[in-house]
XYZ file of C-alpha atoms in Angstrom:
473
model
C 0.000 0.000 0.000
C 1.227 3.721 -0.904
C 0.046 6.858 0.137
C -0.326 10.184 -1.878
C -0.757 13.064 -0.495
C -0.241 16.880 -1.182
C 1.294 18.752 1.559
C 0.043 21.848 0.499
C -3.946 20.634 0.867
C -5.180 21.458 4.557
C -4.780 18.054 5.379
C -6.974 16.833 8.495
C -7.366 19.548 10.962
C -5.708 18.862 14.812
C -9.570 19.901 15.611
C -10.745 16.810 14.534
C -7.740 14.567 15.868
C -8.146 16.280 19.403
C -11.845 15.674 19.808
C -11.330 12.038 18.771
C -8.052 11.731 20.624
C -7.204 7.568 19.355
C -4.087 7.759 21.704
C -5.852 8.259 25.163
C -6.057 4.038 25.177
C -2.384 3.577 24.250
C 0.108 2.699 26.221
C 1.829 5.172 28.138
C 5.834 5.823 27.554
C 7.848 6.571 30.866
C 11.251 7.242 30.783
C 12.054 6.573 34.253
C 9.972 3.154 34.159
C 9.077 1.686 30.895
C 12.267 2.236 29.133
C 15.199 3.625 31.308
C 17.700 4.195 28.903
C 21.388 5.567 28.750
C 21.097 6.933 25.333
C 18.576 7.965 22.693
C 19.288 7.601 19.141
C 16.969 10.195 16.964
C 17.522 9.195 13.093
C 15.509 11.739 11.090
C 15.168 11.622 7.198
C 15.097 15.356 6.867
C 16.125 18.245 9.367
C 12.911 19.041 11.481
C 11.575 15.659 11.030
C 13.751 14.956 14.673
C 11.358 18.523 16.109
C 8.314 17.149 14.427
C 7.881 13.710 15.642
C 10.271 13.644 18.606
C 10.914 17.056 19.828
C 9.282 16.902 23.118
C 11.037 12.939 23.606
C 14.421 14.628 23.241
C 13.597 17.512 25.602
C 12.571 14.877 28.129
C 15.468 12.996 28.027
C 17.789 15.558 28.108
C 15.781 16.463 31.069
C 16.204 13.379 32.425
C 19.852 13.341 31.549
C 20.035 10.986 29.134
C 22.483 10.764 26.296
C 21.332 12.306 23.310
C 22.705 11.665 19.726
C 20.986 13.246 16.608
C 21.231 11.454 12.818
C 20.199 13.285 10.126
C 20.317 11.627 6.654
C 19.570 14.484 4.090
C 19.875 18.092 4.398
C 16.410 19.104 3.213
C 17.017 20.948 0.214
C 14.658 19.610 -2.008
C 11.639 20.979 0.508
C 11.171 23.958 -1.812
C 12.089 22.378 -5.438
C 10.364 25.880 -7.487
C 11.656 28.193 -4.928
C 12.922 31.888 -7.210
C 14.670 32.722 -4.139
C 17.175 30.213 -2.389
C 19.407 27.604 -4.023
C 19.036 24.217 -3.335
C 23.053 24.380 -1.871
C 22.066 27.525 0.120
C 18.888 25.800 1.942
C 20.606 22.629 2.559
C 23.428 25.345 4.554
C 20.591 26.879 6.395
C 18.513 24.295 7.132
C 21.665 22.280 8.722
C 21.984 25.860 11.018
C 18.406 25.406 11.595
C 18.594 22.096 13.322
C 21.522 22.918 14.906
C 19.838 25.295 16.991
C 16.622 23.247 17.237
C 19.081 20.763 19.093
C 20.158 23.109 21.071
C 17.252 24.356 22.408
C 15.913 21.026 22.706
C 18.862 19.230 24.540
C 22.115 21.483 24.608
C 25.209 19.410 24.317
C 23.819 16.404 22.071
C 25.751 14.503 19.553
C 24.591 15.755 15.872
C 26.142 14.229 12.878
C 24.880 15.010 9.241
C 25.014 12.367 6.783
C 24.733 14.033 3.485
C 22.512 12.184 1.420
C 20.252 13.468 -1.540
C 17.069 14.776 -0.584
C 14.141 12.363 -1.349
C 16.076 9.621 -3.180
C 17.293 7.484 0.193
C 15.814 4.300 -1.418
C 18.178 4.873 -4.070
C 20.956 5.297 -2.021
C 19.283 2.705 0.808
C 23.015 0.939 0.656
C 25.085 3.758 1.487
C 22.348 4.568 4.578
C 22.317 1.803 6.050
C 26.021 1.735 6.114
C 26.328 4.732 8.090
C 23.314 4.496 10.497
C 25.369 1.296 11.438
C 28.294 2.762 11.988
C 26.031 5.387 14.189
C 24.276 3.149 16.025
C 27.114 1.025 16.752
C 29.247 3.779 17.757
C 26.757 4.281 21.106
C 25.725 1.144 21.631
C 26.228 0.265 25.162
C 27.047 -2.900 26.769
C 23.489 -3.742 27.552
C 21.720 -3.293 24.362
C 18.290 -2.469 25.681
C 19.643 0.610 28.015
C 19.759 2.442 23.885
C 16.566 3.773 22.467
C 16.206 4.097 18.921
C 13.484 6.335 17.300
C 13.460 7.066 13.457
C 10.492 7.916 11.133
C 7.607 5.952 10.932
C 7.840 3.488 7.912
C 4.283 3.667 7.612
C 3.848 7.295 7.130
C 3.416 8.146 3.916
C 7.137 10.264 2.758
C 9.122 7.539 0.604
C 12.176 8.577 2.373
C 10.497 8.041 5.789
C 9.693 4.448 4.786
C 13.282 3.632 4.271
C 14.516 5.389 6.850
C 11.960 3.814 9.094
C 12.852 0.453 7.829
C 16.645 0.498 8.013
C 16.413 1.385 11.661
C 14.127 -0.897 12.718
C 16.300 -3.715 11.035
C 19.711 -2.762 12.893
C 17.592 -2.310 15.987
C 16.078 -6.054 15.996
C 19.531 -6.925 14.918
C 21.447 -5.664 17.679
C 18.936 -5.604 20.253
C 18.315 -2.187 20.590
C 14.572 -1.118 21.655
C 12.737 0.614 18.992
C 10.041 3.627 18.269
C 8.497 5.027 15.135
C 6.971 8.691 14.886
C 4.328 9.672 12.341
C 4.666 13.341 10.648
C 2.455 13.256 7.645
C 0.210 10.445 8.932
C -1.460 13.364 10.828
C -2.196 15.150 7.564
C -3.238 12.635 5.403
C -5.123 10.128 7.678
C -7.970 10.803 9.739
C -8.774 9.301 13.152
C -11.345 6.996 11.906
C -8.400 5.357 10.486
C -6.717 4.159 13.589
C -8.068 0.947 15.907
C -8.106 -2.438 15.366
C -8.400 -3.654 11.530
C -8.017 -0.584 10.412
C -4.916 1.192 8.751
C -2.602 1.176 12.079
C -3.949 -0.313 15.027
C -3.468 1.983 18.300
C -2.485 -1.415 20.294
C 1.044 -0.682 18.816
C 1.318 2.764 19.990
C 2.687 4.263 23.148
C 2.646 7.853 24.312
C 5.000 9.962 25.805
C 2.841 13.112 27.834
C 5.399 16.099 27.777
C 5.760 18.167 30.482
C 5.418 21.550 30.776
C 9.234 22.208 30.391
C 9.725 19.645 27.553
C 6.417 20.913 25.688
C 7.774 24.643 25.829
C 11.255 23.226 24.441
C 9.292 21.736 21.839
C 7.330 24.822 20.779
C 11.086 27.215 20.587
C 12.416 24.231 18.890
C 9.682 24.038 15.868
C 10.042 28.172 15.166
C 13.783 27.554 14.482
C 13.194 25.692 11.466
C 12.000 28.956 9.940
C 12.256 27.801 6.489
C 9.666 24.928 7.032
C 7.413 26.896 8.831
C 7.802 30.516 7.407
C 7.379 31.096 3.589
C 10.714 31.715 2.021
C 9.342 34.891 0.635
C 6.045 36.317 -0.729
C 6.887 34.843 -4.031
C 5.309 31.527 -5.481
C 6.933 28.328 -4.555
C 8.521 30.053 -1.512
C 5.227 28.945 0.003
C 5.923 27.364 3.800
C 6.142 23.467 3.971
C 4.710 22.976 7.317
C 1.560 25.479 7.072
C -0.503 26.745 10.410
C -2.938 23.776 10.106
C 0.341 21.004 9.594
C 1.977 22.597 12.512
C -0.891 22.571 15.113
C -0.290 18.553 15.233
C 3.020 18.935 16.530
C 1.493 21.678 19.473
C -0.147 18.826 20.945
C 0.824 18.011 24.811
C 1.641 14.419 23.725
C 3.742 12.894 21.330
C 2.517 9.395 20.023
C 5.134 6.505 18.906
C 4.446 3.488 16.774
C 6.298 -0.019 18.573
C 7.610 -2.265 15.434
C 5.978 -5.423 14.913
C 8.238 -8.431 16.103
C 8.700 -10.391 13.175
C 4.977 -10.667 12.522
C 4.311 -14.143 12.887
C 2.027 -13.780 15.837
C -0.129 -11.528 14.160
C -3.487 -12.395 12.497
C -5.062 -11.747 9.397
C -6.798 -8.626 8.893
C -10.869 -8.678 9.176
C -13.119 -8.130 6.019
C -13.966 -4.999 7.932
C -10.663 -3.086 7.315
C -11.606 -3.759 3.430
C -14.736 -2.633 3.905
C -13.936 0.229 5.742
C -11.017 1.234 3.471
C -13.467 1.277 0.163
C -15.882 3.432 2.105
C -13.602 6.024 2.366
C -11.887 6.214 -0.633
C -13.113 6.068 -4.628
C -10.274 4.119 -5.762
C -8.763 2.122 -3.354
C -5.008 1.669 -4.171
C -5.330 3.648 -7.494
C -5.951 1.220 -9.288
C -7.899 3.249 -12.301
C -5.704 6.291 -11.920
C -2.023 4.709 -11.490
C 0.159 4.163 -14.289
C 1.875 1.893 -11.856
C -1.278 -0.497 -11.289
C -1.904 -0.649 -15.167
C 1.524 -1.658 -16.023
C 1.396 -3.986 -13.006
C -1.515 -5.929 -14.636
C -0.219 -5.589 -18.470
C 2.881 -7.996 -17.023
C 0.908 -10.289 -15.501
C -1.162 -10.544 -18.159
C 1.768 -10.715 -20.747
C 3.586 -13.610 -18.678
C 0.599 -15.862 -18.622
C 2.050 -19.105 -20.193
C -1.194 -19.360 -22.435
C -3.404 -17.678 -24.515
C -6.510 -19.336 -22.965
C -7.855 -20.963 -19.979
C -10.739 -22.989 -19.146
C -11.162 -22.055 -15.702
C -9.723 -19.205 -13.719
C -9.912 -18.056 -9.529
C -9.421 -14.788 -8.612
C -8.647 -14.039 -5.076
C -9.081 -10.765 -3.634
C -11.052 -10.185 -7.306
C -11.241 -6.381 -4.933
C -12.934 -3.814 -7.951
C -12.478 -6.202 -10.514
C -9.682 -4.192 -12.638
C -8.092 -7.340 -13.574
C -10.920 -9.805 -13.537
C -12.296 -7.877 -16.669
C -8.669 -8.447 -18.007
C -8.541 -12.315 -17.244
C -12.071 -12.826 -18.686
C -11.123 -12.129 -21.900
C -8.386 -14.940 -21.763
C -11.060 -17.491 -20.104
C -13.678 -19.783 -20.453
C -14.956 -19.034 -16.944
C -13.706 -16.699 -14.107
C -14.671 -17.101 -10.386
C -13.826 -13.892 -8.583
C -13.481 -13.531 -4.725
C -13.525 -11.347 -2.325
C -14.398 -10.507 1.720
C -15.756 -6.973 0.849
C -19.148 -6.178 -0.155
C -18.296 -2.442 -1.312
C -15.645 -4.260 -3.822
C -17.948 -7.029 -5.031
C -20.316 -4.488 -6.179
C -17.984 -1.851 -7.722
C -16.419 -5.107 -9.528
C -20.150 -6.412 -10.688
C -20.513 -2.576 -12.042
C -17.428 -2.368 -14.041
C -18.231 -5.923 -15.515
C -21.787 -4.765 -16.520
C -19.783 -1.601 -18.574
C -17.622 -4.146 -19.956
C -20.291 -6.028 -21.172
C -20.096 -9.659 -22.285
C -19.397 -11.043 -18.473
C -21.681 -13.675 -18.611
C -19.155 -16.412 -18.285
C -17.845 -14.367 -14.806
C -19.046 -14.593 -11.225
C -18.383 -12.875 -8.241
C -18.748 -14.270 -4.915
C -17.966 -13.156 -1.054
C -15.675 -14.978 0.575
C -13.478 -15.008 3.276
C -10.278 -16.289 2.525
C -8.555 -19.126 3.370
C -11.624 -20.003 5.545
C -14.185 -20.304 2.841
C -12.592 -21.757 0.073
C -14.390 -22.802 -3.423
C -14.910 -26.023 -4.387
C -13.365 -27.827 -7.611
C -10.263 -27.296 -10.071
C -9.198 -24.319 -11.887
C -6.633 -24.336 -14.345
C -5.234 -21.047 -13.304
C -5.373 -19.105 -10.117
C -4.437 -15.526 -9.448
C -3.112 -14.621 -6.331
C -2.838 -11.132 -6.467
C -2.120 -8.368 -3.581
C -3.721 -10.453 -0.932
C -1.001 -12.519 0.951
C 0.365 -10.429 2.895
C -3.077 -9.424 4.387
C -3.311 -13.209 6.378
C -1.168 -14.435 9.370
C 1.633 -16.937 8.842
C -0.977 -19.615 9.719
C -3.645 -18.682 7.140
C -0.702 -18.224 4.278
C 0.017 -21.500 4.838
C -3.461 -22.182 4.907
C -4.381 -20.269 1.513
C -0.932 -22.364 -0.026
C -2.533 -25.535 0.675
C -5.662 -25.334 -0.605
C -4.237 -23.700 -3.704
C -1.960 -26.439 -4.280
C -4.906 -28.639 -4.074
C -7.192 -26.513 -5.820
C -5.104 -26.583 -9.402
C -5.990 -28.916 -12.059
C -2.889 -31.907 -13.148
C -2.045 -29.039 -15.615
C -2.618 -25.710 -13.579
C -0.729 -22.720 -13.316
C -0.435 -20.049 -10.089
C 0.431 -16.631 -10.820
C 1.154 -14.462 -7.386
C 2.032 -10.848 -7.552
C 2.677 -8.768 -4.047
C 3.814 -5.498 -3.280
C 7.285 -5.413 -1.753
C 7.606 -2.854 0.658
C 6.437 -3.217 4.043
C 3.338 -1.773 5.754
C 3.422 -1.647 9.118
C -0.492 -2.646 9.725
C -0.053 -5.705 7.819
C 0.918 -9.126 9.363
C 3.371 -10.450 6.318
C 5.222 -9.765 3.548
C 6.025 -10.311 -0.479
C 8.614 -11.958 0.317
C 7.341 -13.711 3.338
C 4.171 -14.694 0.799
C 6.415 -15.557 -2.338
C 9.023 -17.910 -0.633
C 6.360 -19.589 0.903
C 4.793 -20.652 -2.650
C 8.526 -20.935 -4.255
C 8.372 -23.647 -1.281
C 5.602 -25.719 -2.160
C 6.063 -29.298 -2.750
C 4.917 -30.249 -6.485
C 5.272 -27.031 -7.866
C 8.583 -25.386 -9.685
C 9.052 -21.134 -10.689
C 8.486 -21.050 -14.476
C 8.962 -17.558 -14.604
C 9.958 -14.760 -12.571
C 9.897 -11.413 -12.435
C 11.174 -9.304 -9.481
C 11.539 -5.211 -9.097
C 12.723 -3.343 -6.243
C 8.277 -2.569 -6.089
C 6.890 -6.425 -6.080
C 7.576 -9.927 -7.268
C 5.689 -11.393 -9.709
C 6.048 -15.457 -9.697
C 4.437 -18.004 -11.930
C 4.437 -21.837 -10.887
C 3.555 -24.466 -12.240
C 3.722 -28.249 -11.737
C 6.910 -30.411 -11.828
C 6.587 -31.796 -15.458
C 4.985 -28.855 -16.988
C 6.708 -27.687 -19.701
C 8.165 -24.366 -20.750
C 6.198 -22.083 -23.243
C 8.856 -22.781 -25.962
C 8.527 -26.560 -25.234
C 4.732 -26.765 -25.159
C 4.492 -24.725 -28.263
C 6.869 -27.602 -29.978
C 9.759 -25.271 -30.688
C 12.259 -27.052 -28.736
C 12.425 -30.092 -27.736
């Protein structure tokens, strides 16, 4: 799942996040109890990010006299990419001043390094990060491990290089035994409160809360005005505009700053309920983009151009969802059975088939997968953007059944999104090595990009297009 979002749009106001208030269940945080810690480790993606999300955590600590050390990955000069008025080279200069006395005001005396690394492109450079945020981390790693706190960017929240940064972090953390924290920036501005709770797009059960005090909250306040380029328009001339507007900045005023705890390893987890579909098409027209992406319609031109054959006699579909691709894999079948735990989906998917016209040969049913699972043999089955929704138990499940579901002479195409999202209980590459790993079946193609794996399997003796086609033998 992506999210895209305009950070010039008024975004959801704090007014509506304060009279809903989904963090007064969480968890607490106490320094002094729940984590008591010799040093903090802030990695932010951009300058202010470390203000934004963890300002008032710093000022505690520091408080509290805890050893504070301060990553920052980029310098933040692409925040104002049409700007008439400052060079990219000159706001990367003042934005590192910026933070520098941010820091200071926050926790005077704390250990700021600068890593250097272009502005929204840390995926590309996701090598050379991880690299150093080692080398940072291990450089104040104490002898007990769980005595360092590490706090990055939420991977969930919505700013590609916040994902990666978020990701990388909580890797080396698991790794090295280090305890762990996300903050959210932008999910404030993009999501609204009846997204959080259980099955929904981030379950509060995984956050915990850290209520400032009136020192730290000031701190916090001083420390957000000295990023005057984020929060002040460069000047009065367009695309000088401020990047954190009035309304963006009234989330970070709050008394309380909210963390997100990383999943461990997500095998406990379960699968998320047909009401977090249901809930998710309510509140949004296309779901995923799937009409409006260039990304989803090259996504389903490949997996329709690697199907090993022109026609099929019978096809499943699970997670059919709107039915963008069902119309697509009716025109190669005899018979398509599409299914899905959503009610909202089933009947955008039985509108778009009516428009298509000449459906008869395609039904739709609700299911709840792997629970309710149809009966007979298909020839091909699609397993498409739904694997990673079910628990370790109900992959295995769903692997089963479709193993035993396939005709002598069927074929499984999977396709899965490859980066993580936090809310979810598994993984592309959790869902894909499981089906590489089934007994009977063998990989007769693959494709993989750095976005999601797209596998085709087949059973043992089937042969190759090339082969079946008689051109080799």
């Amino acid at each position: 799942m992506s999210v895209a979002f305009d950070h010039r749009e008024p975004g959801i106001p704090e007014s509506e996040w304060q009279r809903a208030r989904p963090w007064a269940t969480a968890r607490p945080l106490d320094l002094d109890v729940d984590v008591d810690i010799d040093v903090l480790i802030v990695l932010a993606a951009h300058p202010d990010d470390e203000t934004l999300g963890a300002g008032g955590l710093i000022a505690t600590a520091a408080l509290r006299g805890i050893r504070v050390v301060v990553v920052v990955a980029t310098d933040g000069d692409a925040s104002h990419p049409d700007s008439p008025t400052w060079p990219r080279q000159a706001l990367a200069r003042e934005r590192r001043v910026e933070l520098t006395r941010a820091i200071d005001l926050l926790a005077p005396g704390s250990a700021l390094s600068f890593l250097g690394l272009p502005d929204g492109q840390l995926r590309e450079h996701r090598k050379r990060l991880t690299r150093q945020v080692r080398s940072a981390i291990l450089e104040e790693t104490t002898e007990d491990p769980l005595r360092t706190l590490v706090v990055a960017p939420w991977r969930g929240d919505g700013h590609r290089d916040h994902r990666v940064l978020g990701e990388v972090a909580e890797e080396f953390s698991a790794e090295l035994g280090h305890r762990a924290l996300g903050y959210p920036i932008w999910f404030w501005h993009w999501a609204h409160p009846s997204d959080t709770g259980i099955g929904t797009g981030i379950a509060t059960e995984s956050w915990t809360v850290l209520t400032l005090g009136r020192t730290a909250h000031a701190a916090k306040r001083r420390a957000l005005t000295a990023h005057a380029t984020q929060v002040r328009p460069l000047s009065s001339a367009p695309g000088d505009e401020a990047l954190i507007h009035e309304g963006m900045r009234a989330h970070f005023e709050r008394d309380v700053e909210v963390f997100v705890v990383p999943a461990s390893g997500g095998g406990g987890a379960e699968s998320l309920a047909p009401s977090f579909f249901e809930d998710f098409y309510a509140r949004h027209d296309d779901p995923w983009g799937f009409d409006t992406r260039w990304y989803e319609e090259r996504k389903r031109a490949l997996m329709m151009a690697v199907l090993p054959r022109a026609h099929f006699r019978d096809v499943l579909e699970l997670g059919c969802a709107t039915g963008a691709l069902t119309v697509e894999l009716a025109t190669r079948a005899d018979r398509v059975l599409g299914l899905d735990a959503s009610d909202e989906a089933l009947a955008r998917a039985h509108e778009r088939l009516e428009r298509q016209g000449d459906a008869e040969h395609v039904t739709l049913e609700r299911a709840t997968l792997p629970s309710e699972w149809p009966e007979g043999e298909f020839e091909l089955i699609v397993m498409s953007e739904i694997g990673y929704y079910w628990s370790r138990s109900d992959l295995l499940d769903a692997a089963r059944r479709t193993v035993a579901s396939l005709s002598s002479d069927g074929v499984l195409v999977a396709c899965h999104w490859r980066h993580a999202v936090a809310e979810y209980p598994g993984t592309a590459d959790d869902v894909h090595a499981t089906l590489r790993d089934l007994p009977g079946l063998r990989l007769l193609a693959r494709h993989e990009e750095e976005d999601f794996f797209l596998d085709v399997l087949v059973h043992s003796g089937t042969p190759s297009v090339a082969r079946a086609a008689g051109l080799v033998r």
